[in-house]
């Protein structure tokens, strides 16, 4: 509570899978003194990957939060997943962070998921610094990775460090330290103390020319950012260290530059300078614009909350972890003070919530010794007590309500049917699925009335596999799982104008209604359905009856298409004319006519089945490129690009999700385990005719 907000840093570690995010986090904890032993990903002993699923697979699945102190700074660090199936974890973290460390592998460089997380950070306006990791790996190339950042990510990298050598110890010029371009010193890290002991010396003569060249490039960026530094340069005077750091800090916070550092987190090289750079270059809560929201009762009234303990309290729930003792709500506090045993408002649910306990977070758990009385503006905490709030909801002062923008997550692309082995397991399964939905906003579970089955949906094969293991191992459920199926959508191929009608005799009443509807295809087939009331002012259809007709069109549009009831998208529906009789043209009649017009319109415009298409990136040695390209083409993939990155070739392709089940295993098989792949949702395209026919009844 007594934290100096100007010395507070809320940062995330973001990167492609296997770039070394969790290892960087572990080293930061160890070197800052927050823990006494370095955990290893391959041993399953890291603090942040504490879930059995993460330890078995050696990857991060769930975002984790740790707190440590370095120099005068107090740092909340969120370690995020790199696999695309868990991109929602990155999304929710970036929504509440002030800055980020983007990690690249010195060998693989800028990869597919690197681009995804960079775009996410751009969308949330999160300043970032860059750490080029694994400089001691075979094939490491600092300059290639550095030069890829601008064209591929639209960034402006500025090197503040330079590696001394690159590659493993058996090479002729192995990686053995870094040159600090601000101080112009050589930093070497003692392997006996796992990098804790740093030796600072003058730069050797054989490296001074290259270091001077890179320093000049750094200073060019500084001159653009600081008129004062430019003036000193014109007077041929040296630019002080403090001025360089201040200029780069300003550029980083304004997102015009990204300071670049390098090292090897596994061997403790370059991590302390990275932690110092977090304090020097990334913003405190005071350096970012005040959070904006709206008045819950007047949505057009804008409200602002400054990062000040004297402002009314407001915070955002960005993660919920179910627990037997009460769900753990992770909250970013934007303003005011949140106290234990207090009562707050949740405007999204129109409910008041109790704050029974406040805790400091460590990894994915409450810190054993971390119960706190209050937490102030700018900080992150765990609270226990709320019952109604969900991820993305606002918590605020009951006397000064505000609703902050929520968090938007991508739609699921894959589903599978599950059913309990016995009736006794059914209720427990339903309760468990509800709990998992609270924890993971990209996980869905719905009862399909037509199939009589429970369908669970996720972001990919790995996502659903993890859910399966959690249901059976963690919750002890006896559940049958069926083969995953693709989440198709439906749209139309053209435009049409039709008349829907109702002409029925019910008792002594003749129900009559005619509604003319125009349906047309939107340019983006995956765009949401749009329904418009275009009835002319002189149209006899008015009042509640008119509203009922439009409401029926909207309800039918939300119910799915004609082929197999998959969600409808990319369609515009307009009611353009109506015909009524003096008697019998009531709400029921026009609902029937609207439903008839909807079906006729989709049929006349030509219903189309859309399949999700993924962007696939394969990194492979040149020797296996032919086999991999051939296999992709057999999977109906379109090769979008190929490029050479060092010793590896990168193939970018767009392929239907239906054809990609088990693809990661296939790639390893084709390349004797030397190639890797990643994929992310790309778009929706028309599915083959035979697929649509397979759904026809």
XYZ file of C-alpha atoms in Angstrom:
697
model
C 0.000 0.000 0.000
C 2.936 2.285 0.703
C 4.467 1.683 -2.737
C 5.733 4.819 -4.485
C 3.639 4.742 -7.651
C 6.404 6.385 -9.695
C 8.638 3.398 -8.882
C 5.963 0.809 -9.728
C 6.170 -1.184 -12.965
C 3.410 -3.473 -14.279
C 5.056 -5.455 -17.056
C 4.470 -8.597 -19.079
C 6.806 -11.027 -20.817
C 5.433 -11.684 -24.316
C 6.868 -13.800 -27.138
C 6.506 -16.737 -29.510
C 6.485 -20.197 -27.907
C 9.974 -21.432 -26.879
C 11.588 -17.983 -27.049
C 12.436 -18.278 -23.342
C 9.825 -16.142 -21.542
C 9.532 -18.347 -18.470
C 13.316 -18.745 -18.191
C 13.698 -14.945 -18.322
C 11.108 -14.655 -15.533
C 12.900 -17.279 -13.410
C 16.228 -15.496 -13.771
C 14.660 -12.179 -12.800
C 13.218 -13.739 -9.635
C 16.533 -15.382 -8.753
C 18.797 -12.428 -9.492
C 16.486 -10.001 -7.651
C 16.593 -12.210 -4.540
C 12.883 -13.110 -4.709
C 13.862 -16.817 -4.778
C 17.025 -18.710 -3.879
C 17.213 -21.322 -6.626
C 16.755 -21.047 -10.363
C 13.878 -23.160 -11.655
C 14.227 -24.995 -14.965
C 11.437 -25.373 -17.543
C 12.704 -28.810 -18.611
C 12.709 -29.964 -14.971
C 9.224 -28.587 -14.262
C 10.547 -26.518 -11.332
C 9.727 -22.948 -12.395
C 7.523 -20.788 -10.167
C 5.240 -19.535 -12.931
C 4.663 -22.864 -14.725
C 3.246 -24.611 -11.662
C 0.347 -26.454 -13.310
C 0.973 -30.199 -13.965
C -0.019 -29.722 -17.597
C 2.616 -26.982 -18.015
C 5.299 -29.025 -16.287
C 4.644 -32.078 -18.463
C 4.637 -30.151 -21.744
C 7.368 -27.655 -20.864
C 5.275 -24.712 -22.063
C 3.314 -21.903 -20.430
C -0.451 -22.375 -20.643
C -1.773 -20.036 -17.948
C -0.562 -16.492 -17.313
C 1.087 -16.103 -13.922
C 1.894 -13.033 -11.831
C 4.968 -12.546 -9.639
C 6.246 -9.547 -7.714
C 9.867 -8.649 -7.065
C 11.999 -5.624 -6.219
C 14.990 -4.478 -8.227
C 17.020 -1.438 -7.235
C 14.407 1.173 -6.239
C 11.625 -0.374 -8.336
C 8.692 -2.592 -7.335
C 7.714 -4.787 -10.273
C 4.554 -6.801 -10.981
C 5.467 -9.246 -13.746
C 3.012 -11.323 -15.773
C 4.481 -14.330 -17.590
C 2.247 -15.138 -20.582
C 1.858 -18.161 -22.899
C 3.377 -18.227 -26.375
C 1.129 -20.858 -27.950
C -1.633 -19.424 -30.138
C -4.301 -21.627 -28.498
C -3.822 -19.592 -25.313
C -3.590 -16.131 -26.869
C -6.499 -15.009 -24.645
C -4.096 -15.176 -21.688
C -1.898 -12.640 -23.488
C -4.935 -10.519 -24.377
C -6.181 -10.223 -20.801
C -2.697 -9.406 -19.483
C -1.928 -6.726 -22.080
C -5.255 -5.085 -21.249
C -4.006 -4.233 -17.746
C -0.247 -3.838 -18.263
C 1.704 -0.596 -18.583
C 4.719 -2.059 -20.408
C 6.114 -5.294 -21.830
C 9.356 -7.123 -22.515
C 9.208 -8.801 -25.921
C 11.523 -11.804 -26.076
C 12.914 -13.133 -29.367
C 15.066 -16.199 -29.853
C 18.401 -15.203 -31.407
C 18.150 -18.228 -33.705
C 14.481 -18.271 -34.759
C 14.012 -14.494 -34.613
C 10.643 -12.877 -35.350
C 8.139 -15.748 -35.605
C 4.413 -16.012 -36.288
C 3.227 -15.649 -32.702
C 5.772 -12.856 -32.200
C 3.783 -10.881 -34.771
C 0.496 -11.740 -33.052
C 1.569 -10.572 -29.577
C 3.222 -7.458 -31.063
C -0.078 -6.534 -32.763
C -1.924 -7.142 -29.490
C 0.497 -4.815 -27.691
C -0.007 -2.198 -30.425
C -3.776 -2.447 -30.008
C -3.578 -1.793 -26.267
C -0.869 0.877 -26.713
C 1.613 -0.995 -24.506
C 5.203 0.359 -24.691
C 7.833 -2.367 -24.912
C 11.520 -3.135 -24.803
C 13.119 -6.061 -26.642
C 15.323 -8.848 -25.281
C 17.063 -11.038 -27.867
C 17.520 -14.258 -25.901
C 19.501 -17.472 -26.509
C 22.566 -15.694 -27.850
C 24.580 -18.799 -26.919
C 22.565 -21.090 -29.200
C 23.824 -22.593 -32.446
C 22.838 -20.272 -35.304
C 22.266 -17.213 -33.080
C 22.341 -13.979 -35.087
C 21.710 -10.712 -33.220
C 21.862 -8.464 -36.272
C 19.405 -10.513 -38.362
C 16.816 -10.513 -35.561
C 17.381 -6.797 -34.941
C 16.915 -5.971 -38.632
C 13.696 -8.041 -38.838
C 11.852 -6.011 -36.191
C 11.201 -2.925 -38.328
C 9.924 -4.537 -41.573
C 7.976 -7.390 -39.971
C 6.562 -5.664 -36.892
C 6.590 -1.998 -37.839
C 8.808 -1.232 -34.845
C 11.753 1.122 -34.423
C 14.427 -0.912 -32.602
C 17.301 0.947 -30.946
C 20.158 -1.200 -29.651
C 21.370 -0.214 -26.179
C 23.479 -3.370 -25.903
C 25.660 -5.359 -28.261
C 26.597 -9.053 -27.873
C 30.228 -10.086 -27.562
C 30.366 -13.141 -29.786
C 27.396 -15.380 -30.542
C 26.859 -19.117 -30.430
C 27.796 -21.966 -28.039
C 31.215 -22.429 -26.361
C 32.579 -24.830 -29.007
C 32.362 -22.196 -31.777
C 35.267 -19.915 -32.705
C 33.582 -16.769 -31.329
C 31.148 -17.879 -28.590
C 28.759 -15.577 -26.764
C 30.494 -14.429 -23.587
C 29.138 -11.023 -22.560
C 27.482 -7.776 -23.647
C 28.635 -4.251 -24.405
C 26.624 -1.509 -22.705
C 26.333 1.141 -25.439
C 25.171 3.831 -22.990
C 28.172 3.496 -20.630
C 30.471 2.011 -23.322
C 31.591 -0.786 -20.995
C 32.052 -4.523 -21.438
C 29.926 -6.595 -19.035
C 30.896 -10.209 -18.309
C 28.801 -12.549 -16.149
C 30.389 -15.128 -13.853
C 29.059 -18.654 -14.599
C 30.097 -19.855 -11.113
C 27.513 -17.539 -9.514
C 24.950 -18.191 -12.292
C 25.337 -14.643 -13.554
C 25.009 -12.842 -10.214
C 28.597 -11.563 -10.293
C 29.177 -9.015 -13.082
C 32.608 -7.785 -14.146
C 32.685 -4.368 -15.824
C 35.752 -3.514 -17.927
C 36.794 -1.304 -20.800
C 35.826 -2.444 -24.300
C 38.728 -4.343 -25.987
C 40.408 -2.669 -28.940
C 39.133 -5.278 -31.418
C 35.508 -4.482 -30.479
C 35.652 -0.721 -30.017
C 35.012 0.207 -33.689
C 31.862 -1.917 -33.938
C 30.624 -0.677 -30.553
C 31.202 2.943 -31.604
C 29.222 2.374 -34.823
C 26.236 0.937 -32.930
C 26.444 3.707 -30.323
C 26.240 6.312 -33.085
C 23.046 4.639 -34.350
C 21.626 4.804 -30.816
C 22.577 8.467 -30.496
C 20.898 9.280 -33.826
C 17.634 8.081 -32.281
C 18.365 10.091 -29.117
C 18.896 13.279 -31.166
C 15.475 12.814 -32.769
C 13.889 12.439 -29.342
C 15.709 15.225 -27.470
C 16.378 18.768 -28.686
C 18.789 19.184 -25.792
C 20.846 16.186 -26.913
C 20.789 17.479 -30.490
C 22.129 20.836 -29.293
C 25.014 19.129 -27.482
C 25.799 17.112 -30.615
C 25.929 20.273 -32.718
C 28.316 21.777 -30.185
C 30.372 18.534 -30.351
C 29.880 17.946 -26.635
C 29.286 14.505 -25.097
C 25.694 13.561 -24.294
C 25.351 12.609 -20.574
C 24.134 9.134 -19.663
C 21.071 10.534 -17.853
C 20.009 12.443 -20.961
C 20.332 9.346 -23.168
C 18.200 7.293 -20.773
C 15.601 10.066 -20.425
C 15.306 10.459 -24.209
C 14.985 6.721 -24.838
C 12.477 6.442 -21.989
C 10.341 9.167 -23.567
C 10.543 7.477 -26.980
C 9.700 4.084 -25.492
C 6.663 5.399 -23.594
C 5.498 7.261 -26.720
C 5.986 3.977 -28.657
C 8.279 5.603 -31.210
C 11.286 3.410 -30.285
C 11.955 0.051 -28.631
C 15.274 -0.276 -26.754
C 16.924 -3.612 -27.595
C 19.020 -5.714 -25.191
C 20.450 -9.211 -25.510
C 21.671 -12.167 -23.488
C 21.108 -15.762 -22.457
C 18.549 -16.145 -19.675
C 19.372 -19.850 -19.253
C 22.970 -19.017 -18.277
C 22.220 -15.733 -16.513
C 23.904 -13.458 -19.065
C 22.385 -10.020 -19.586
C 19.398 -10.390 -17.244
C 20.373 -7.749 -14.630
C 20.780 -5.046 -17.327
C 17.359 -6.108 -18.634
C 15.821 -5.602 -15.182
C 17.488 -2.204 -14.963
C 16.107 -1.361 -18.413
C 12.586 -2.205 -17.189
C 12.931 0.551 -14.588
C 14.752 2.967 -16.896
C 12.583 2.723 -20.006
C 9.132 1.254 -19.255
C 6.375 3.476 -17.797
C 4.991 3.682 -14.303
C 1.195 4.050 -13.946
C 1.795 7.824 -13.780
C 3.339 7.852 -17.265
C 0.316 6.483 -19.106
C -2.959 8.332 -19.804
C -5.659 8.128 -17.103
C -8.098 5.279 -17.638
C -11.375 6.215 -19.346
C -14.823 4.766 -18.824
C -18.498 5.650 -18.921
C -21.233 6.352 -16.410
C -23.146 3.028 -16.084
C -26.458 4.921 -16.064
C -25.545 7.301 -18.899
C -23.440 5.376 -21.394
C -22.741 8.513 -23.463
C -21.176 10.285 -20.452
C -17.384 9.810 -20.400
C -15.554 9.520 -17.067
C -11.841 9.553 -16.234
C -9.922 8.074 -13.297
C -6.348 9.171 -12.579
C -3.758 6.847 -10.981
C -4.126 8.593 -7.632
C -4.995 7.156 -4.206
C -7.212 10.196 -3.579
C -9.484 9.363 -6.550
C -12.550 7.093 -6.130
C -11.604 3.418 -6.364
C -11.920 1.610 -9.701
C -10.291 -1.566 -10.991
C -10.686 -4.241 -13.651
C -11.063 -7.990 -13.128
C -8.717 -9.559 -15.669
C -8.521 -13.157 -14.456
C -10.489 -15.507 -12.224
C -9.048 -18.682 -10.695
C -11.644 -20.997 -9.136
C -10.785 -22.268 -5.651
C -12.590 -24.231 -2.940
C -12.045 -21.426 -0.435
C -13.482 -18.806 -2.804
C -12.611 -17.789 -6.342
C -9.439 -15.724 -6.691
C -10.114 -12.510 -8.617
C -7.050 -10.846 -10.139
C -7.669 -7.111 -10.273
C -5.693 -4.192 -11.677
C -6.388 -1.155 -9.484
C -6.481 1.993 -11.634
C -7.450 4.603 -9.045
C -8.172 5.086 -5.369
C -7.622 2.498 -2.647
C -9.202 -0.953 -2.305
C -9.517 -2.105 1.307
C -10.103 -5.490 2.865
C -13.608 -6.093 4.277
C -15.101 -3.422 2.037
C -18.012 -3.345 -0.401
C -17.696 -2.353 -4.067
C -19.961 -1.979 -7.088
C -19.889 -4.203 -10.193
C -21.738 -2.038 -12.759
C -21.574 -4.699 -15.499
C -23.773 -7.027 -13.395
C -25.605 -4.243 -11.495
C -24.532 -5.925 -8.254
C -22.626 -5.025 -5.127
C -19.696 -7.275 -4.223
C -17.899 -7.997 -0.950
C -14.115 -7.802 -0.706
C -13.435 -10.246 2.109
C -9.666 -10.656 1.650
C -6.820 -9.062 -0.304
C -3.685 -10.991 -1.246
C -0.402 -10.446 -3.024
C -0.199 -12.871 -5.990
C 2.682 -15.291 -6.468
C 2.585 -17.319 -9.713
C -0.999 -18.635 -10.007
C -1.611 -18.720 -6.254
C -1.965 -16.365 -3.347
C 1.377 -15.609 -1.725
C 1.460 -17.609 1.543
C 2.604 -14.587 3.529
C 1.000 -12.018 1.289
C -2.356 -11.112 2.845
C -2.665 -7.321 2.806
C -5.059 -4.743 4.279
C -5.281 -2.422 1.282
C -3.941 -1.886 -2.213
C -3.489 1.463 -3.931
C -3.772 2.893 -7.432
C -1.540 1.329 -10.060
C -1.042 -2.011 -8.307
C -2.231 -5.569 -9.029
C -3.727 -7.853 -6.384
C -5.859 -10.914 -5.746
C -9.145 -10.539 -3.928
C -11.592 -13.067 -2.510
C -15.269 -12.403 -1.958
C -17.013 -11.405 -5.216
C -19.691 -13.751 -6.570
C -21.091 -12.149 -9.714
C -18.235 -10.422 -11.582
C -16.607 -12.148 -14.549
C -13.402 -11.523 -16.509
C -13.439 -8.032 -18.012
C -15.853 -6.571 -15.443
C -15.259 -3.342 -13.541
C -15.204 -3.024 -9.754
C -15.610 0.506 -8.412
C -16.613 2.742 -5.519
C -20.341 2.389 -4.785
C -20.661 6.181 -4.546
C -18.767 6.943 -7.770
C -19.658 4.226 -10.308
C -17.715 3.898 -13.554
C -17.686 1.182 -16.211
C -14.330 0.556 -17.919
C -13.989 -0.993 -21.402
C -14.120 -4.777 -21.120
C -11.764 -7.320 -22.720
C -12.632 -8.770 -26.131
C -11.591 -12.327 -26.912
C -11.373 -14.217 -30.201
C -14.121 -16.659 -31.174
C -13.556 -20.395 -30.824
C -12.632 -22.440 -33.910
C -12.902 -26.048 -32.727
C -15.545 -28.081 -30.888
C -15.995 -31.585 -29.548
C -18.892 -33.439 -27.977
C -18.591 -34.804 -24.443
C -20.958 -36.755 -22.232
C -20.732 -38.136 -18.694
C -20.379 -41.882 -18.229
C -23.198 -41.895 -15.671
C -26.109 -39.759 -14.528
C -24.300 -39.169 -11.235
C -21.464 -37.427 -13.113
C -23.777 -35.121 -15.067
C -24.345 -32.485 -12.397
C -20.681 -32.469 -11.405
C -19.696 -32.091 -15.082
C -22.064 -29.134 -15.545
C -20.689 -27.408 -12.419
C -17.086 -28.031 -13.517
C -17.711 -26.685 -17.018
C -19.273 -23.529 -15.563
C -16.213 -23.076 -13.378
C -13.852 -23.530 -16.351
C -15.867 -20.975 -18.350
C -15.363 -18.428 -15.562
C -11.646 -19.098 -15.596
C -11.157 -19.152 -19.398
C -13.278 -16.719 -21.477
C -12.340 -18.508 -24.748
C -13.730 -21.820 -23.507
C -17.390 -22.474 -24.234
C -19.731 -25.276 -23.219
C -23.311 -25.436 -24.528
C -26.007 -28.078 -24.667
C -26.927 -28.867 -28.282
C -30.658 -29.595 -28.288
C -30.634 -31.201 -31.748
C -27.790 -33.599 -30.995
C -28.667 -34.055 -27.338
C -24.978 -33.569 -26.499
C -22.814 -31.158 -24.598
C -20.428 -29.348 -26.964
C -17.225 -27.801 -25.656
C -15.377 -25.305 -27.857
C -11.865 -23.863 -27.754
C -9.103 -22.179 -29.708
C -7.421 -25.307 -31.075
C -6.430 -28.934 -30.561
C -4.036 -28.239 -27.687
C -6.599 -26.054 -25.909
C -9.230 -28.845 -26.007
C -6.622 -31.462 -25.053
C -5.709 -29.479 -21.939
C -9.422 -29.163 -21.056
C -9.821 -32.953 -21.443
C -6.920 -33.635 -19.092
C -8.210 -31.167 -16.518
C -11.671 -32.748 -16.514
C -10.351 -36.286 -16.073
C -7.198 -35.738 -13.984
C -7.822 -32.608 -11.934
C -11.558 -33.054 -11.361
C -11.785 -36.875 -11.508
C -14.714 -36.956 -13.941
C -15.653 -40.031 -15.980
C -16.360 -38.424 -19.346
C -16.507 -39.649 -22.944
C -14.882 -37.392 -25.550
C -15.708 -37.463 -29.239
C -13.655 -36.401 -32.243
C -13.143 -32.615 -32.547
C -15.145 -30.841 -35.200
C -14.562 -27.569 -36.973
C -16.703 -24.542 -36.076
C -18.092 -23.671 -39.481
C -20.117 -20.572 -40.271
C -22.751 -19.839 -42.881
C -23.269 -16.890 -45.219
C -24.823 -16.169 -48.638
C -23.361 -15.991 -52.114
C -25.435 -13.165 -53.598
C -28.314 -10.708 -53.105
C -32.059 -11.234 -53.179
C -35.344 -9.484 -52.431
C -38.203 -11.677 -51.232
C -41.680 -11.418 -49.729
C -42.415 -13.361 -46.563
C -46.035 -13.883 -45.718
C -48.514 -15.234 -43.235
C -51.988 -16.202 -44.446
C -53.535 -18.563 -41.927
C -57.015 -19.202 -40.619
C -57.012 -19.602 -36.856
C -60.522 -20.005 -35.526
C -62.618 -17.149 -36.879
C -59.552 -14.951 -37.483
C -57.670 -14.773 -40.751
C -54.053 -13.930 -39.844
C -52.415 -11.880 -42.595
C -48.989 -10.269 -43.009
C -46.572 -9.585 -45.831
C -43.031 -8.345 -45.295
C -40.597 -7.531 -48.091
C -37.002 -8.185 -47.129
C -33.763 -7.541 -49.003
C -30.741 -9.714 -48.149
C -27.238 -8.974 -49.415
C -23.734 -10.277 -48.835
C -21.274 -8.110 -46.930
C -17.747 -7.657 -48.254
C -16.311 -9.482 -45.225
C -17.984 -12.920 -44.988
C -16.989 -13.223 -41.312
C -18.547 -9.877 -40.284
C -21.533 -9.913 -37.875
C -25.039 -9.989 -39.364
C -26.635 -6.553 -39.752
C -30.422 -6.099 -39.551
C -31.976 -2.750 -40.515
C -35.489 -1.326 -40.447
C -35.763 0.409 -43.854
C -39.570 0.570 -43.915
C -40.690 3.927 -45.381
C -42.401 6.454 -43.078
C -45.715 6.012 -44.880
C -45.632 2.233 -44.342
C -48.826 1.062 -42.548
C -46.752 -1.251 -40.330
C -46.127 0.720 -37.123
C -45.727 0.449 -33.365
C -45.225 -2.825 -31.528
C -46.120 -4.895 -34.597
C -43.325 -3.286 -36.603
C -40.871 -3.778 -33.724
C -41.913 -7.432 -33.447
C -41.152 -8.052 -37.152
C -37.649 -6.537 -36.870
C -37.005 -8.381 -33.609
C -37.963 -11.681 -35.263
C -35.459 -11.049 -38.084
C -32.728 -10.385 -35.518
C -33.578 -13.500 -33.514
C -33.572 -15.673 -36.632
C -30.236 -14.175 -37.719
C -28.762 -15.097 -34.338
C -30.083 -18.644 -34.600
C -27.904 -19.770 -37.496
C -28.133 -20.467 -41.212
C -30.121 -22.909 -43.339
C -27.430 -25.460 -44.186
C -26.776 -26.895 -40.732
C -27.612 -24.134 -38.273
C -24.031 -22.869 -37.958
C -23.667 -19.206 -36.902
C -24.614 -16.804 -39.680
C -22.195 -14.059 -40.724
C -21.458 -11.636 -43.555
C -25.140 -10.894 -44.263
C -27.130 -7.651 -44.331
C -30.904 -7.962 -43.876
C -33.215 -5.008 -44.568
C -36.988 -4.827 -44.128
C -38.097 -2.553 -46.999
C -41.901 -2.867 -47.304
C -44.959 -4.360 -45.632
C -48.602 -5.036 -46.342
C -51.261 -5.188 -43.634
C -54.999 -5.858 -43.314
C -57.311 -4.092 -40.941
C -57.879 -7.341 -39.045
C -55.469 -10.189 -38.329
C -52.242 -8.266 -38.996
C -50.910 -8.512 -35.450
C -47.503 -9.179 -33.909
C -47.802 -12.951 -34.259
C -48.671 -12.676 -37.956
C -45.708 -10.428 -38.688
C -43.339 -12.632 -36.722
C -44.422 -15.540 -38.927
C -44.000 -13.397 -42.058
C -40.551 -12.221 -40.933
C -39.435 -15.791 -40.307
C -40.727 -16.835 -43.720
C -38.923 -13.895 -45.368
C -35.706 -14.803 -43.583
C -35.773 -18.400 -44.873
C -36.798 -17.380 -48.390
C -34.128 -14.654 -48.506
C -31.256 -16.944 -47.518
C -32.449 -19.621 -49.946
C -32.777 -17.157 -52.844
C -29.367 -15.559 -52.156
C -27.623 -18.954 -52.164
C -26.501 -20.234 -48.757
C -22.781 -20.929 -48.426
C -20.818 -22.905 -45.851
C -17.699 -21.116 -44.558
C -14.731 -22.950 -43.051
C -12.086 -21.401 -40.779
C -8.729 -20.921 -42.471
C -5.525 -20.779 -40.426
C -2.285 -18.946 -41.059
C 0.409 -21.615 -40.750
C 4.099 -20.843 -40.349
C 6.607 -23.678 -40.672
C 10.303 -23.200 -39.850
C 12.386 -25.947 -41.442
C 15.887 -26.730 -42.689
C 16.108 -26.363 -46.479
C 16.492 -30.159 -46.889
C 12.871 -30.805 -45.895
C 11.200 -27.884 -47.644
C 9.966 -29.910 -50.642
C 8.236 -32.563 -48.514
C 6.624 -29.958 -46.263
C 5.342 -27.825 -49.162
C 3.960 -30.955 -50.861
C 2.189 -32.005 -47.661
C 0.696 -28.518 -47.223
C -0.648 -28.526 -50.775
C -2.309 -31.891 -50.138
C -4.047 -30.182 -47.219
C -5.513 -27.561 -49.607
C -3.053 -24.930 -48.378
C -2.095 -21.857 -50.369
C 1.594 -20.999 -49.969
C 1.690 -17.266 -49.217
C 5.437 -16.731 -48.777
C 8.791 -18.389 -48.206
C 11.875 -16.713 -46.850
C 15.304 -17.654 -45.584
C 16.269 -16.806 -42.005
C 19.823 -17.882 -41.408
C 20.051 -21.645 -41.836
C 16.291 -22.113 -41.764
C 13.520 -21.589 -44.316
C 10.186 -20.173 -43.183
C 7.053 -21.184 -45.104
C 3.869 -19.161 -44.573
C 0.655 -20.763 -45.826
C -3.118 -20.434 -45.448
C -4.862 -23.761 -44.895
C -8.348 -24.934 -43.815
C -8.468 -25.912 -40.162
C -10.241 -29.141 -41.118
C -7.070 -30.354 -42.855
C -4.713 -29.447 -40.001
C -5.652 -31.911 -37.271
C -2.425 -33.462 -36.014
C -0.318 -31.189 -38.200
C 2.409 -30.451 -35.631
C 3.138 -34.197 -35.357
C 3.132 -34.530 -39.159
C 5.701 -31.735 -39.522
C 8.022 -33.367 -37.001
C 7.673 -36.697 -38.809
C 8.432 -35.171 -42.235
C 11.560 -33.405 -40.933
C 12.904 -35.994 -38.487
C 11.965 -33.640 -35.670
C 13.937 -30.660 -37.000
C 11.032 -28.471 -38.203
C 8.461 -26.655 -36.110
C 5.104 -25.062 -36.867
C 2.644 -22.583 -35.438
C -0.779 -21.466 -36.560
C -3.338 -18.785 -35.804
C -6.847 -17.947 -37.101
C -6.671 -16.105 -40.430
C -10.130 -15.831 -42.034
C -13.220 -17.713 -43.192
C -13.454 -18.981 -46.795
C -16.124 -20.912 -48.699
C -15.941 -24.630 -47.866
C -15.847 -27.280 -50.634
C -19.224 -28.193 -52.094
C -19.004 -31.749 -50.785
C -18.636 -30.455 -47.199
C -21.836 -28.413 -47.513
C -23.643 -31.397 -49.054
C -22.543 -33.598 -46.143
C -24.543 -31.350 -43.792
C -27.669 -31.344 -45.960
C -30.526 -33.411 -44.682
